[in-house]
XYZ file of C-alpha atoms in Angstrom:
357
model
C 84.740 132.401 -8.515
C 86.335 135.770 -7.735
C 84.036 137.892 -5.643
C 84.054 141.686 -6.223
C 85.152 143.821 -3.327
C 82.266 145.836 -1.862
C 82.340 149.538 -2.602
C 83.108 151.620 0.427
C 80.959 154.719 1.031
C 82.558 158.079 0.706
C 84.423 159.176 3.785
C 82.190 161.144 6.154
C 83.364 163.722 8.682
C 84.483 162.157 11.913
C 81.765 162.174 14.598
C 82.197 164.352 17.627
C 81.967 161.334 19.964
C 83.955 158.024 20.113
C 81.028 155.609 19.710
C 81.750 152.877 17.119
C 80.130 153.290 13.760
C 78.439 149.895 13.219
C 77.622 150.615 9.592
C 81.245 151.509 8.827
C 82.490 148.321 10.555
C 80.088 146.194 8.548
C 81.234 147.792 5.321
C 84.754 146.584 5.979
C 83.725 142.903 6.026
C 84.282 140.841 2.885
C 81.354 138.734 1.730
C 83.296 135.440 1.762
C 81.831 131.959 2.019
C 85.240 130.211 1.923
C 87.865 131.339 4.404
C 90.857 128.991 4.305
C 92.355 130.620 7.380
C 89.647 129.023 9.537
C 91.574 125.741 9.282
C 94.780 127.498 10.357
C 93.448 129.319 13.403
C 94.921 127.007 16.057
C 97.562 124.325 16.464
C 95.026 121.539 16.966
C 93.155 122.267 13.742
C 96.367 122.710 11.751
C 97.393 119.243 12.913
C 93.954 117.847 12.160
C 93.974 118.888 8.496
C 97.694 118.447 7.786
C 98.187 116.660 4.460
C 101.706 115.333 5.088
C 103.532 114.619 8.314
C 106.950 113.381 9.337
C 107.461 110.262 11.453
C 110.470 108.372 12.749
C 109.474 105.550 10.400
C 110.402 107.849 7.502
C 114.072 108.113 8.507
C 117.212 106.278 7.409
C 120.415 107.295 9.174
C 123.606 107.245 7.054
C 126.754 106.728 9.123
C 130.430 106.709 8.198
C 132.777 103.980 9.390
C 136.470 104.086 10.239
C 139.038 101.707 11.672
C 140.070 101.706 15.319
C 138.410 101.400 18.716
C 136.451 104.059 20.580
C 137.156 106.267 17.573
C 135.030 109.215 16.532
C 136.601 111.311 13.772
C 134.828 114.617 13.029
C 134.108 115.383 9.377
C 135.119 119.035 9.066
C 132.733 119.857 6.219
C 129.761 118.222 7.985
C 129.340 119.836 11.415
C 128.122 117.322 13.971
C 128.909 114.269 11.804
C 131.719 111.871 12.703
C 133.292 108.737 11.298
C 132.692 105.918 13.781
C 134.756 102.873 14.622
C 132.809 99.620 14.650
C 132.197 99.655 18.405
C 130.886 103.214 18.167
C 128.756 102.221 15.171
C 127.201 99.471 17.299
C 126.362 102.114 19.900
C 124.833 104.295 17.172
C 122.784 101.314 16.012
C 121.479 100.767 19.539
C 120.570 104.463 19.707
C 118.763 104.217 16.370
C 116.749 101.229 17.568
C 115.836 103.029 20.800
C 114.676 106.060 18.811
C 112.634 103.904 16.437
C 114.721 104.621 13.334
C 114.150 101.636 11.015
C 117.556 101.392 9.315
C 121.146 102.559 9.041
C 123.043 103.081 5.783
C 126.751 102.260 6.095
C 129.601 104.007 4.254
C 133.273 103.205 4.867
C 136.399 105.326 5.005
C 138.890 102.892 3.515
C 142.498 103.383 4.496
C 144.560 104.647 1.524
C 146.863 101.632 1.594
C 143.901 99.322 0.932
C 142.742 101.146 -2.206
C 143.812 100.043 -5.652
C 142.650 100.231 -9.270
C 140.707 96.962 -9.016
C 138.896 97.880 -5.759
C 139.857 94.476 -4.369
C 139.070 95.514 -0.767
C 135.387 95.673 -1.737
C 135.488 91.879 -2.054
C 137.316 91.254 1.218
C 134.896 89.406 3.559
C 136.622 91.124 6.488
C 136.498 94.649 5.132
C 135.207 97.466 7.309
C 131.595 97.326 6.100
C 131.319 93.556 6.487
C 132.766 93.578 9.994
C 130.414 96.403 10.941
C 127.409 94.498 9.565
C 128.239 91.410 11.588
C 128.895 93.391 14.780
C 125.668 95.400 14.498
C 123.563 92.342 13.684
C 124.898 90.555 16.775
C 123.871 93.392 19.078
C 120.881 94.963 17.309
C 119.479 92.179 15.110
C 116.163 93.848 14.271
C 117.652 97.050 12.877
C 117.772 97.230 9.081
C 121.197 97.564 7.461
C 121.634 99.163 4.042
C 125.000 98.787 2.330
C 126.328 100.846 -0.536
C 127.381 98.931 -3.649
C 129.900 101.035 -5.558
C 133.642 100.887 -5.901
C 134.636 104.490 -5.192
C 135.531 103.962 -1.490
C 137.927 101.222 -2.595
C 139.536 102.510 -5.799
C 142.754 104.465 -5.919
C 141.222 106.774 -8.553
C 137.974 107.500 -6.673
C 135.585 106.287 -9.383
C 132.605 103.984 -8.902
C 133.865 101.517 -11.493
C 136.863 99.908 -13.133
C 138.893 102.503 -15.001
C 140.810 101.925 -18.249
C 142.589 105.053 -19.341
C 139.867 107.675 -18.953
C 136.962 105.283 -19.531
C 134.824 103.615 -16.856
C 134.182 100.057 -18.020
C 130.511 99.251 -17.552
C 130.225 95.486 -17.928
C 133.511 94.660 -16.223
C 132.425 96.839 -13.296
C 129.053 95.103 -12.998
C 130.685 91.719 -12.479
C 132.677 93.175 -9.567
C 129.565 94.831 -8.132
C 127.752 91.487 -8.044
C 130.582 90.003 -5.986
C 130.575 93.056 -3.714
C 126.831 92.690 -3.155
C 127.215 88.999 -2.314
C 130.025 89.831 0.096
C 127.749 92.269 1.922
C 124.763 89.915 1.918
C 126.860 87.195 3.536
C 127.836 89.679 6.258
C 124.194 90.389 7.107
C 123.147 93.332 4.927
C 119.364 93.529 4.591
C 119.221 95.960 1.679
C 121.781 96.204 -1.109
C 121.911 99.752 -2.476
C 123.821 100.047 -5.775
C 124.836 103.698 -6.217
C 127.306 103.242 -9.071
C 124.931 104.023 -11.971
C 126.317 101.327 -14.268
C 123.863 100.005 -16.857
C 122.377 96.600 -16.009
C 123.755 96.346 -12.498
C 120.394 95.897 -10.732
C 119.453 92.881 -12.841
C 122.886 91.325 -12.451
C 122.893 91.832 -8.678
C 119.354 90.433 -8.345
C 120.335 87.346 -10.327
C 123.493 86.891 -8.273
C 121.672 87.222 -4.958
C 118.917 84.816 -6.001
C 121.370 82.233 -7.305
C 123.265 82.349 -4.006
C 120.075 81.909 -1.969
C 119.651 85.522 -0.840
C 116.181 85.904 -2.325
C 114.970 87.919 0.674
C 117.718 90.537 0.457
C 116.185 93.708 -0.951
C 117.605 96.097 -3.530
C 117.252 99.856 -3.113
C 118.498 101.223 -6.416
C 120.022 104.666 -6.689
C 118.011 104.975 -9.876
C 118.125 108.743 -10.443
C 121.548 109.749 -9.172
C 122.766 113.011 -10.621
C 126.299 114.277 -11.179
C 126.056 116.901 -8.479
C 128.125 119.540 -6.736
C 126.299 118.652 -3.507
C 128.398 115.531 -2.835
C 131.580 117.320 -1.751
C 131.331 116.829 2.031
C 130.405 113.148 1.564
C 133.558 112.642 -0.456
C 135.508 114.221 2.380
C 133.906 111.739 4.764
C 134.782 108.641 2.720
C 138.111 110.011 1.518
C 137.450 110.138 -2.215
C 137.875 113.889 -2.679
C 141.605 113.339 -2.339
C 141.672 110.490 -4.868
C 139.064 111.337 -7.522
C 140.506 111.677 -11.008
C 138.278 113.797 -13.287
C 134.508 113.687 -12.715
C 131.633 111.231 -12.852
C 129.529 112.705 -15.631
C 129.875 109.690 -17.942
C 127.782 107.561 -15.592
C 125.892 109.846 -13.184
C 122.957 111.754 -14.668
C 122.982 115.229 -16.186
C 121.270 117.808 -13.967
C 119.215 119.102 -16.895
C 117.446 115.780 -17.531
C 114.088 114.677 -16.194
C 112.630 112.182 -18.690
C 115.863 110.195 -18.510
C 115.272 109.665 -14.792
C 111.985 107.924 -15.575
C 113.773 105.632 -18.025
C 116.384 104.767 -15.396
C 113.708 103.965 -12.823
C 111.666 101.913 -15.283
C 114.701 99.784 -16.123
C 115.644 99.257 -12.482
C 112.113 98.163 -11.599
C 112.092 95.746 -14.533
C 115.437 94.360 -13.360
C 114.160 93.635 -9.864
C 114.607 96.736 -7.698
C 112.380 96.665 -4.616
C 112.824 100.385 -3.930
C 114.168 103.330 -5.903
C 115.966 106.484 -4.865
C 116.527 110.043 -6.018
C 119.844 111.687 -5.166
C 120.378 114.555 -4.307
C 117.121 115.464 -2.628
C 115.890 119.043 -2.405
C 117.238 120.222 -5.796
C 115.391 117.296 -7.421
C 111.949 117.301 -5.795
C 110.370 117.521 -9.244
C 112.071 114.230 -10.185
C 110.878 112.629 -6.971
C 107.293 113.677 -7.666
C 107.365 112.405 -11.266
C 108.787 109.036 -10.231
C 106.281 108.478 -7.445
C 103.311 109.477 -9.585
C 104.463 107.395 -12.554
C 105.450 104.142 -10.875
C 103.910 104.095 -7.390
C 107.015 102.292 -6.134
C 108.547 102.675 -2.673
C 110.542 105.813 -3.441
C 113.259 107.374 -1.308
C 115.299 110.545 -1.386
C 118.803 111.186 -0.095
C 119.273 114.514 1.658
C 122.923 114.588 0.730
C 125.955 115.963 2.515
C 125.940 119.325 0.733
C 122.315 119.947 1.679
C 123.084 119.050 5.284
C 126.207 121.215 5.368
C 124.386 124.270 3.990
C 121.627 124.053 6.573
C 124.102 123.515 9.406
C 126.366 126.375 8.310
C 123.471 128.808 8.006
C 122.123 127.753 11.399
C 125.510 128.072 13.078
C 125.852 131.584 11.692
C 122.443 132.534 13.036
C 121.031 133.155 9.573
C 118.197 130.630 9.917
C 116.442 128.713 12.672
C 118.210 125.370 12.290
C 115.532 123.100 13.750
C 112.697 124.722 11.812
C 114.634 124.680 8.540
C 115.600 121.049 9.082
C 112.009 119.976 9.650
C 110.743 122.061 6.740
C 113.288 120.478 4.416
C 112.270 116.970 5.467
C 108.535 117.541 5.140
C 109.249 118.774 1.605
C 110.377 115.246 0.708
C 107.186 113.772 2.094
C 105.076 116.345 0.252
C 106.844 115.458 -3.008
C 106.032 111.769 -2.555
C 108.983 110.218 -0.709
C 108.260 107.169 1.423
C 111.430 107.837 3.387
C 114.548 109.977 3.531
C 118.208 109.212 4.079
C 119.333 112.097 6.248
C 122.192 112.888 8.608
C 119.595 114.677 10.732
C 117.863 111.360 11.514
C 118.750 110.991 15.225
C 118.140 114.678 15.913
C 114.728 114.565 14.238
C 113.805 111.294 15.948
C 114.586 112.829 19.350
C 112.398 115.821 18.516
C 109.575 113.564 17.391
C 109.781 111.607 20.647
C 109.393 114.901 22.519
C 106.411 115.792 20.351
C 108.377 118.451 18.411
């Protein structure tokens, strides 16, 4: 109900003394029963009634891998992010475990000489990702490892699938993805995360894992992955910006579509996905909300490289408060229904959470 404002009396001449006019003060009070600001009056009550909160358990830390020893290669378009050699990745894994971060997501920078049209390095049991998985599992066995299943880090043309002319071959690609997933599972990956957006790949990977005895290996499907301009810095980090021929719009989703995302998720769940993901994150919070409300599945969002780079650039220029904007962006995912977030801010946020923000 909207309450009418009380009518103020006509202005009277100012009194000759400074004594407060109690009647005038009372006339300025609104006759409100509900005052929502009462719950905001202090930090303790704001915390008490908070609907959504951020915890370290909500974080997945994506890291980039490179060859070498004691190597840390800065990614110019992602301030504060570096490619890590395997020994440095093991150190990052130990840091993640100490901070309470549940899992790392691994992405390789494959040397140009190892890339070809067939993405054969993806099937090499001693490729960078597989060696990293084994090394991390030896030293930090209880940390979850998520591995990306897609061919773009390994192809000479930068696409997520097998290319014939200008066409990405769906079914031929899926057969390769199954072998890639098995290769990663053998190396110790806990969660297989197909990001390629080929039709039928979740079901094929689930069948392949089960047949090989990896029934406990989970699948986190990039179910609603959009063809986005926000991936640029990531492609710098894995080296595909220099190799990509054309674009990925024939397999990644159109930014104008929402109902299609629900169809993608429904299919992936039916094919055996244990978790689903929306990518990018902040520009697609509406998709995240629809998916969570419709399916009630463990649902994740990826705060992608372009989102990270924008926040970092604005903070470095003094245009925004970096820490506050970072936290606000992450709580937005929780508010929209995400069970967790892949974010390059993960260690920074975890440290803040340990200090009590």
